[in-house]
mmCIF file of C-alpha atoms in Angstrom:
data_model
loop_
_atom_site.group_PDB
_atom_site.id
_atom_site.type_symbol
_atom_site.label_atom_id
_atom_site.label_comp_id
_atom_site.label_asym_id
_atom_site.label_seq_id
_atom_site.Cartn_x
_atom_site.Cartn_y
_atom_site.Cartn_z
ATOM 1 C CA UNK A 1 2.961 9.429 -21.292
ATOM 2 C CA UNK A 2 6.093 9.112 -19.184
ATOM 3 C CA UNK A 3 8.116 6.354 -17.580
ATOM 4 C CA UNK A 4 9.616 7.186 -14.188
ATOM 5 C CA UNK A 5 12.295 4.630 -13.287
ATOM 6 C CA UNK A 6 12.427 4.547 -9.466
ATOM 7 C CA UNK A 7 15.716 3.044 -8.305
ATOM 8 C CA UNK A 8 16.611 2.209 -4.728
ATOM 9 C CA UNK A 9 20.227 2.891 -3.791
ATOM 10 C CA UNK A 10 21.819 0.345 -1.434
ATOM 11 C CA UNK A 11 20.629 0.916 2.127
ATOM 12 C CA UNK A 12 17.708 3.127 1.061
ATOM 13 C CA UNK A 13 15.086 1.638 3.344
ATOM 14 C CA UNK A 14 11.635 2.835 2.354
ATOM 15 C CA UNK A 15 12.414 3.318 -1.348
ATOM 16 C CA UNK A 16 9.402 1.279 -2.484
ATOM 17 C CA UNK A 17 7.134 2.960 0.064
ATOM 18 C CA UNK A 18 8.266 6.338 -1.257
ATOM 19 C CA UNK A 19 7.475 5.276 -4.828
ATOM 20 C CA UNK A 20 4.029 4.047 -3.791
ATOM 21 C CA UNK A 21 3.338 7.245 -1.858
ATOM 22 C CA UNK A 22 4.176 9.354 -4.910
ATOM 23 C CA UNK A 23 2.022 7.207 -7.209
ATOM 24 C CA UNK A 24 -0.858 7.455 -4.728
ATOM 25 C CA UNK A 25 -0.936 11.258 -4.907
ATOM 26 C CA UNK A 26 -0.028 11.696 -8.560
ATOM 27 C CA UNK A 27 -1.594 14.830 -10.128
ATOM 28 C CA UNK A 28 -5.222 14.239 -11.025
ATOM 29 C CA UNK A 29 -4.871 15.464 -14.584
ATOM 30 C CA UNK A 30 -2.676 12.448 -15.395
ATOM 31 C CA UNK A 31 -3.552 8.760 -15.309
ATOM 32 C CA UNK A 32 -0.958 6.755 -13.399
ATOM 33 C CA UNK A 33 0.112 3.100 -13.305
ATOM 34 C CA UNK A 34 2.337 1.755 -10.531
ATOM 35 C CA UNK A 35 4.500 -1.040 -11.944
ATOM 36 C CA UNK A 36 6.285 -3.322 -9.481
ATOM 37 C CA UNK A 37 9.288 -4.286 -11.593
ATOM 38 C CA UNK A 38 11.937 -5.398 -9.120
ATOM 39 C CA UNK A 39 13.469 -8.551 -10.681
ATOM 40 C CA UNK A 40 14.369 -9.735 -7.174
ATOM 41 C CA UNK A 41 10.671 -10.049 -6.328
ATOM 42 C CA UNK A 42 7.854 -7.793 -5.193
ATOM 43 C CA UNK A 43 5.794 -7.467 -2.018
ATOM 44 C CA UNK A 44 2.580 -5.681 -3.016
ATOM 45 C CA UNK A 45 0.522 -8.858 -3.437
ATOM 46 C CA UNK A 46 1.367 -10.011 0.083
ATOM 47 C CA UNK A 47 0.961 -6.585 1.687
ATOM 48 C CA UNK A 48 -2.411 -5.824 0.126
ATOM 49 C CA UNK A 49 -3.765 -9.393 -0.092
ATOM 50 C CA UNK A 50 -3.836 -9.199 -3.889
ATOM 51 C CA UNK A 51 -3.870 -12.259 -6.113
ATOM 52 C CA UNK A 52 -0.530 -12.902 -7.861
ATOM 53 C CA UNK A 53 -2.413 -12.938 -11.159
ATOM 54 C CA UNK A 54 -3.129 -10.921 -13.146
ATOM 55 C CA UNK A 55 0.285 -9.334 -13.020
ATOM 56 C CA UNK A 56 3.654 -9.338 -14.701
ATOM 57 C CA UNK A 57 4.056 -13.125 -14.375
ATOM 58 C CA UNK A 58 0.806 -13.737 -16.248
ATOM 59 C CA UNK A 59 1.828 -11.081 -18.757
ATOM 60 C CA UNK A 60 5.096 -12.944 -19.271
ATOM 61 C CA UNK A 61 3.350 -16.293 -19.680
ATOM 62 C CA UNK A 62 1.318 -14.909 -22.586
ATOM 63 C CA UNK A 63 4.224 -12.999 -24.137
ATOM 64 C CA UNK A 64 5.608 -14.188 -27.456
ATOM 65 C CA UNK A 65 7.214 -11.567 -29.691
ATOM 66 C CA UNK A 66 5.431 -8.279 -29.013
ATOM 67 C CA UNK A 67 3.575 -6.459 -26.258
ATOM 68 C CA UNK A 68 0.624 -4.087 -26.505
ATOM 69 C CA UNK A 69 -0.773 -1.431 -24.128
ATOM 70 C CA UNK A 70 -4.008 -3.416 -23.960
ATOM 71 C CA UNK A 71 -2.132 -6.449 -22.642
ATOM 72 C CA UNK A 72 -0.478 -4.332 -19.965
ATOM 73 C CA UNK A 73 -3.808 -2.933 -18.741
ATOM 74 C CA UNK A 74 -5.524 -6.329 -18.858
ATOM 75 C CA UNK A 75 -2.929 -7.598 -16.372
ATOM 76 C CA UNK A 76 -3.255 -4.679 -13.941
ATOM 77 C CA UNK A 77 -5.102 -4.758 -10.622
ATOM 78 C CA UNK A 78 -6.160 -1.948 -8.294
ATOM 79 C CA UNK A 79 -4.872 -1.175 -4.836
ATOM 80 C CA UNK A 80 -7.481 -0.470 -2.134
ATOM 81 C CA UNK A 81 -7.157 3.269 -2.744
ATOM 82 C CA UNK A 82 -7.789 2.846 -6.475
ATOM 83 C CA UNK A 83 -4.264 3.141 -7.882
ATOM 84 C CA UNK A 84 -3.786 0.719 -10.813
ATOM 85 C CA UNK A 85 -0.859 -1.618 -10.224
ATOM 86 C CA UNK A 86 1.054 -4.171 -12.252
ATOM 87 C CA UNK A 87 1.947 -6.740 -9.595
ATOM 88 C CA UNK A 88 5.539 -7.904 -9.823
ATOM 89 C CA UNK A 89 7.109 -11.358 -9.591
ATOM 90 C CA UNK A 90 6.928 -12.998 -6.185
ATOM 91 C CA UNK A 91 10.568 -14.110 -6.243
ATOM 92 C CA UNK A 92 13.866 -13.705 -8.047
ATOM 93 C CA UNK A 93 13.242 -17.055 -9.729
ATOM 94 C CA UNK A 94 10.000 -15.780 -11.235
ATOM 95 C CA UNK A 95 11.709 -12.549 -12.226
ATOM 96 C CA UNK A 96 14.461 -14.427 -14.044
ATOM 97 C CA UNK A 97 11.915 -16.646 -15.811
ATOM 98 C CA UNK A 98 10.344 -13.594 -17.482
ATOM 99 C CA UNK A 99 13.287 -13.591 -19.883
ATOM 100 C CA UNK A 100 12.895 -11.342 -22.912
ATOM 101 C CA UNK A 101 9.740 -9.709 -21.556
ATOM 102 C CA UNK A 102 11.945 -7.259 -19.647
ATOM 103 C CA UNK A 103 13.452 -5.751 -22.795
ATOM 104 C CA UNK A 104 10.005 -5.257 -24.354
ATOM 105 C CA UNK A 105 8.431 -3.618 -21.294
ATOM 106 C CA UNK A 106 10.406 -0.375 -21.473
ATOM 107 C CA UNK A 107 9.210 1.013 -24.815
ATOM 108 C CA UNK A 108 5.616 -0.081 -24.182
ATOM 109 C CA UNK A 109 5.394 1.462 -20.700
ATOM 110 C CA UNK A 110 7.141 4.641 -21.852
ATOM 111 C CA UNK A 111 4.555 5.049 -24.615
ATOM 112 C CA UNK A 112 1.450 3.948 -22.690
ATOM 113 C CA UNK A 113 -1.238 6.353 -23.981
ATOM 114 C CA UNK A 114 -2.197 9.197 -21.622
ATOM 115 C CA UNK A 115 -0.492 7.435 -18.702
ATOM 116 C CA UNK A 116 2.486 8.083 -16.463
ATOM 117 C CA UNK A 117 4.123 4.894 -15.196
ATOM 118 C CA UNK A 118 5.954 4.816 -11.860
ATOM 119 C CA UNK A 119 8.221 1.783 -12.188
ATOM 120 C CA UNK A 120 9.645 0.492 -8.905
ATOM 121 C CA UNK A 121 12.839 -1.060 -10.278
ATOM 122 C CA UNK A 122 14.456 -2.121 -7.014
ATOM 123 C CA UNK A 123 18.241 -1.904 -7.065
ATOM 124 C CA UNK A 124 19.989 -1.807 -10.434
ATOM 125 C CA UNK A 125 22.766 -4.361 -10.291
ATOM 126 C CA UNK A 126 25.178 -5.141 -13.149
ATOM 127 C CA UNK A 127 23.464 -7.560 -15.506
ATOM 128 C CA UNK A 128 20.006 -6.854 -14.093
ATOM 129 C CA UNK A 129 17.260 -7.338 -16.701
ATOM 130 C CA UNK A 130 15.680 -4.069 -15.582
ATOM 131 C CA UNK A 131 18.621 -2.101 -17.010
ATOM 132 C CA UNK A 132 17.075 -2.384 -20.469
ATOM 133 C CA UNK A 133 13.824 -0.880 -19.209
ATOM 134 C CA UNK A 134 15.608 1.959 -17.431
ATOM 135 C CA UNK A 135 17.115 2.942 -20.760
ATOM 136 C CA UNK A 136 13.636 4.011 -21.903
ATOM 137 C CA UNK A 137 12.888 6.123 -18.818
ATOM 138 C CA UNK A 138 11.686 9.695 -19.136
ATOM 139 C CA UNK A 139 13.024 10.454 -15.656
ATOM 140 C CA UNK A 140 15.274 8.421 -13.357
ATOM 141 C CA UNK A 141 14.714 8.826 -9.614
ATOM 142 C CA UNK A 142 17.356 7.559 -7.189
ATOM 143 C CA UNK A 143 15.988 6.948 -3.689
ATOM 144 C CA UNK A 144 18.590 7.187 -0.929
ATOM 145 C CA UNK A 145 19.030 7.768 2.798
ATOM 146 C CA UNK A 146 20.705 11.049 3.839
ATOM 147 C CA UNK A 147 23.284 9.254 5.972
ATOM 148 C CA UNK A 148 27.043 8.906 5.641
ATOM 149 C CA UNK A 149 26.616 5.412 4.204
ATOM 150 C CA UNK A 150 23.670 6.482 2.045
ATOM 151 C CA UNK A 151 25.639 9.323 0.460
ATOM 152 C CA UNK A 152 28.552 6.953 -0.213
ATOM 153 C CA UNK A 153 26.247 4.450 -1.934
ATOM 154 C CA UNK A 154 24.620 7.276 -3.874
ATOM 155 C CA UNK A 155 27.992 8.521 -5.111
ATOM 156 C CA UNK A 156 28.894 4.987 -6.208
ATOM 157 C CA UNK A 157 25.577 4.604 -8.048
ATOM 158 C CA UNK A 158 26.041 7.930 -9.848
ATOM 159 C CA UNK A 159 29.572 6.970 -10.878
ATOM 160 C CA UNK A 160 28.130 4.147 -13.008
ATOM 161 C CA UNK A 161 25.545 4.617 -15.761
ATOM 162 C CA UNK A 162 22.003 3.789 -14.643
ATOM 163 C CA UNK A 163 21.390 2.187 -18.024
ATOM 164 C CA UNK A 164 23.539 1.676 -21.121
ATOM 165 C CA UNK A 165 21.530 4.041 -23.339
ATOM 166 C CA UNK A 166 19.695 6.264 -20.868
ATOM 167 C CA UNK A 167 20.117 10.014 -21.151
ATOM 168 C CA UNK A 168 17.078 10.744 -18.988
ATOM 169 C CA UNK A 169 17.288 13.531 -16.406
ATOM 170 C CA UNK A 170 18.161 12.146 -12.990
ATOM 171 C CA UNK A 171 17.082 13.375 -9.584
ATOM 172 C CA UNK A 172 17.347 12.205 -5.990
ATOM 173 C CA UNK A 173 14.610 11.465 -3.481
ATOM 174 C CA UNK A 174 15.620 11.232 0.178
ATOM 175 C CA UNK A 175 13.679 8.697 2.245
ATOM 176 C CA UNK A 176 14.412 10.489 5.522
ATOM 177 C CA UNK A 177 15.080 14.077 6.562
ATOM 178 C CA UNK A 178 18.173 13.587 8.739
ATOM 179 C CA UNK A 179 20.990 13.656 9.608
ATOM 180 C CA UNK A 180 21.939 15.461 6.378
ATOM 181 C CA UNK A 181 19.840 18.065 4.585
ATOM 182 C CA UNK A 182 18.861 18.057 0.918
ATOM 183 C CA UNK A 183 21.302 20.900 0.252
ATOM 184 C CA UNK A 184 24.161 18.979 1.857
ATOM 185 C CA UNK A 185 23.414 15.840 -0.167
ATOM 186 C CA UNK A 186 23.212 17.901 -3.369
ATOM 187 C CA UNK A 187 26.583 19.468 -2.584
ATOM 188 C CA UNK A 188 28.098 16.051 -1.920
ATOM 189 C CA UNK A 189 26.939 14.322 -5.119
ATOM 190 C CA UNK A 190 26.276 17.116 -7.610
ATOM 191 C CA UNK A 191 22.727 16.043 -8.499
ATOM 192 C CA UNK A 192 19.467 17.791 -7.656
ATOM 193 C CA UNK A 193 17.364 16.517 -4.752
ATOM 194 C CA UNK A 194 13.747 16.497 -5.953
ATOM 195 C CA UNK A 195 12.290 16.124 -2.491
ATOM 196 C CA UNK A 196 12.501 14.673 0.999
ATOM 197 C CA UNK A 197 10.089 12.284 2.689
ATOM 198 C CA UNK A 198 10.223 12.653 6.485
ATOM 199 C CA UNK A 199 10.195 9.491 8.536
ATOM 200 C CA UNK A 200 6.666 8.608 9.648
ATOM 201 C CA UNK A 201 6.310 4.942 10.582
ATOM 202 C CA UNK A 202 2.537 5.088 11.109
ATOM 203 C CA UNK A 203 1.847 6.745 7.749
ATOM 204 C CA UNK A 204 4.241 4.341 6.022
ATOM 205 C CA UNK A 205 2.437 1.378 7.590
ATOM 206 C CA UNK A 206 -0.924 2.603 6.281
ATOM 207 C CA UNK A 207 0.540 3.138 2.830
ATOM 208 C CA UNK A 208 1.741 -0.466 2.966
ATOM 209 C CA UNK A 209 -1.551 -2.118 3.815
ATOM 210 C CA UNK A 210 -2.343 -1.416 7.455
ATOM 211 C CA UNK A 211 -5.842 -0.083 8.235
ATOM 212 C CA UNK A 212 -6.308 3.558 9.083
ATOM 213 C CA UNK A 213 -8.114 6.792 8.394
ATOM 214 C CA UNK A 214 -7.783 8.174 4.867
ATOM 215 C CA UNK A 215 -8.299 11.736 6.049
ATOM 216 C CA UNK A 216 -5.708 11.371 8.810
ATOM 217 C CA UNK A 217 -3.205 9.867 6.381
ATOM 218 C CA UNK A 218 -3.723 12.669 3.870
ATOM 219 C CA UNK A 219 -2.743 15.216 6.541
ATOM 220 C CA UNK A 220 0.520 13.526 7.528
ATOM 221 C CA UNK A 221 3.843 15.166 6.774
ATOM 222 C CA UNK A 222 4.840 12.134 4.700
ATOM 223 C CA UNK A 223 1.849 12.399 2.354
ATOM 224 C CA UNK A 224 2.116 16.184 2.120
ATOM 225 C CA UNK A 225 5.751 15.804 1.087
ATOM 226 C CA UNK A 226 4.781 13.054 -1.373
ATOM 227 C CA UNK A 227 2.284 15.438 -3.018
ATOM 228 C CA UNK A 228 4.992 18.040 -3.536
ATOM 229 C CA UNK A 229 7.322 15.364 -4.853
ATOM 230 C CA UNK A 230 4.703 13.948 -7.240
ATOM 231 C CA UNK A 231 4.024 17.413 -8.629
ATOM 232 C CA UNK A 232 7.747 18.077 -9.083
ATOM 233 C CA UNK A 233 8.491 14.739 -10.791
ATOM 234 C CA UNK A 234 5.415 15.038 -13.002
ATOM 235 C CA UNK A 235 6.507 18.507 -14.055
ATOM 236 C CA UNK A 236 10.031 17.329 -14.850
ATOM 237 C CA UNK A 237 8.631 14.422 -16.886
ATOM 238 C CA UNK A 238 6.506 16.775 -18.960
ATOM 239 C CA UNK A 239 9.473 19.019 -19.692
ATOM 240 C CA UNK A 240 11.779 16.038 -20.330
ATOM 241 C CA UNK A 241 9.564 14.879 -23.181
ATOM 242 C CA UNK A 242 10.722 17.997 -25.048
ATOM 243 C CA UNK A 243 14.029 17.180 -26.819
ATOM 244 C CA UNK A 244 17.287 18.457 -25.290
ATOM 245 C CA UNK A 245 15.771 19.556 -21.993
ATOM 246 C CA UNK A 246 17.137 18.040 -18.786
ATOM 247 C CA UNK A 247 16.550 18.327 -15.061
ATOM 248 C CA UNK A 248 20.222 18.590 -14.178
ATOM 249 C CA UNK A 249 23.477 18.805 -16.116
ATOM 250 C CA UNK A 250 25.018 15.480 -17.056
ATOM 251 C CA UNK A 251 27.266 14.342 -14.231
ATOM 252 C CA UNK A 252 30.573 13.487 -15.856
ATOM 253 C CA UNK A 253 32.121 12.636 -12.512
ATOM 254 C CA UNK A 254 31.088 12.571 -8.889
ATOM 255 C CA UNK A 255 32.421 15.722 -7.192
ATOM 256 C CA UNK A 256 35.106 15.080 -4.627
ATOM 257 C CA UNK A 257 33.808 17.121 -1.715
ATOM 258 C CA UNK A 258 33.814 16.760 2.027
ATOM 259 C CA UNK A 259 31.107 14.810 3.764
ATOM 260 C CA UNK A 260 28.074 16.946 4.616
ATOM 261 C CA UNK A 261 27.527 18.080 8.144
ATOM 262 C CA UNK A 262 24.651 16.607 10.109
ATOM 263 C CA UNK A 263 21.988 18.088 12.378
ATOM 264 C CA UNK A 264 20.187 20.236 9.806
ATOM 265 C CA UNK A 265 16.688 19.293 8.708
ATOM 266 C CA UNK A 266 15.978 18.591 5.030
ATOM 267 C CA UNK A 267 13.728 20.742 2.909
ATOM 268 C CA UNK A 268 10.893 19.778 0.600
ATOM 269 C CA UNK A 269 10.321 21.715 -2.588
ATOM 270 C CA UNK A 270 6.723 22.673 -3.171
ATOM 271 C CA UNK A 271 4.548 23.066 -6.253
ATOM 272 C CA UNK A 272 1.017 24.360 -6.633
ATOM 273 C CA UNK A 273 -0.566 21.340 -8.347
ATOM 274 C CA UNK A 274 -3.782 19.615 -7.304
ATOM 275 C CA UNK A 275 -3.164 15.968 -6.505
ATOM 276 C CA UNK A 276 -5.269 12.917 -5.772
ATOM 277 C CA UNK A 277 -5.900 11.047 -2.558
ATOM 278 C CA UNK A 278 -3.473 8.746 -0.827
ATOM 279 C CA UNK A 279 -3.852 4.991 -0.793
ATOM 280 C CA UNK A 280 -5.433 3.789 2.447
ATOM 281 C CA UNK A 281 -6.464 0.131 2.682
ATOM 282 C CA UNK A 282 -9.977 -0.470 3.880
ATOM 283 C CA UNK A 283 -9.009 -3.379 6.083
ATOM 284 C CA UNK A 284 -6.104 -5.357 7.514
ATOM 285 C CA UNK A 285 -3.912 -7.644 5.483
ATOM 286 C CA UNK A 286 -3.025 -11.163 6.602
#
């Protein structure tokens, strides 16, 4: 039982797609729940033609003083590929109306029996209600672009605590493989890059609801990289549940180093773990 807080750094286009790709190929020996928890509003219902309820809004409507794992699962739906999903609020107004539910979600999702939760948290802004949930994360993943601007935003994000009480290990996922490599980004910010997802617009479109071949999607570079990334994050989460073990040293300050040089491809770390199938919708969305 682990809670992976997936945070999009400013300008990290494709952060939610990356989170969904990883959830779709999560190791088969672990149950997974994809939770769309961006307080600014989610997009899964529209992309996959899902009903808005059940979901987090319905969960919030029934919430009083406590939350149980059974209530979480009773408000989950399934994506076309079979991945369970907790559909998020449709707008920032709905997200704000959830009130105190946000502070109760973290401990429940982090302790969901025999389940790893991939929580797409959107961007963590000061005062965001999702900060409380991130404080209960087993692992924090920062999704960023390996560009000059992306590295600058990543450095700024790392300079501020992700959550007031979070001491979870933190790693970086790159949502493109150029212009800077994983090694160059690591050198620039001082935090480990867990993996790199190469740009593949067709594969990303299928992951986000467009029709296509499941077998063809599973062979794409994007999904292959997502499998490696899922195995790596899952492994870190298992180790992180052991007290006083971390993925990377605590970053007391952001290293002041030169900007990385471009024109070198990124690298994806691999792991020999059997993973499930990718999400491929069976038909078009509206």
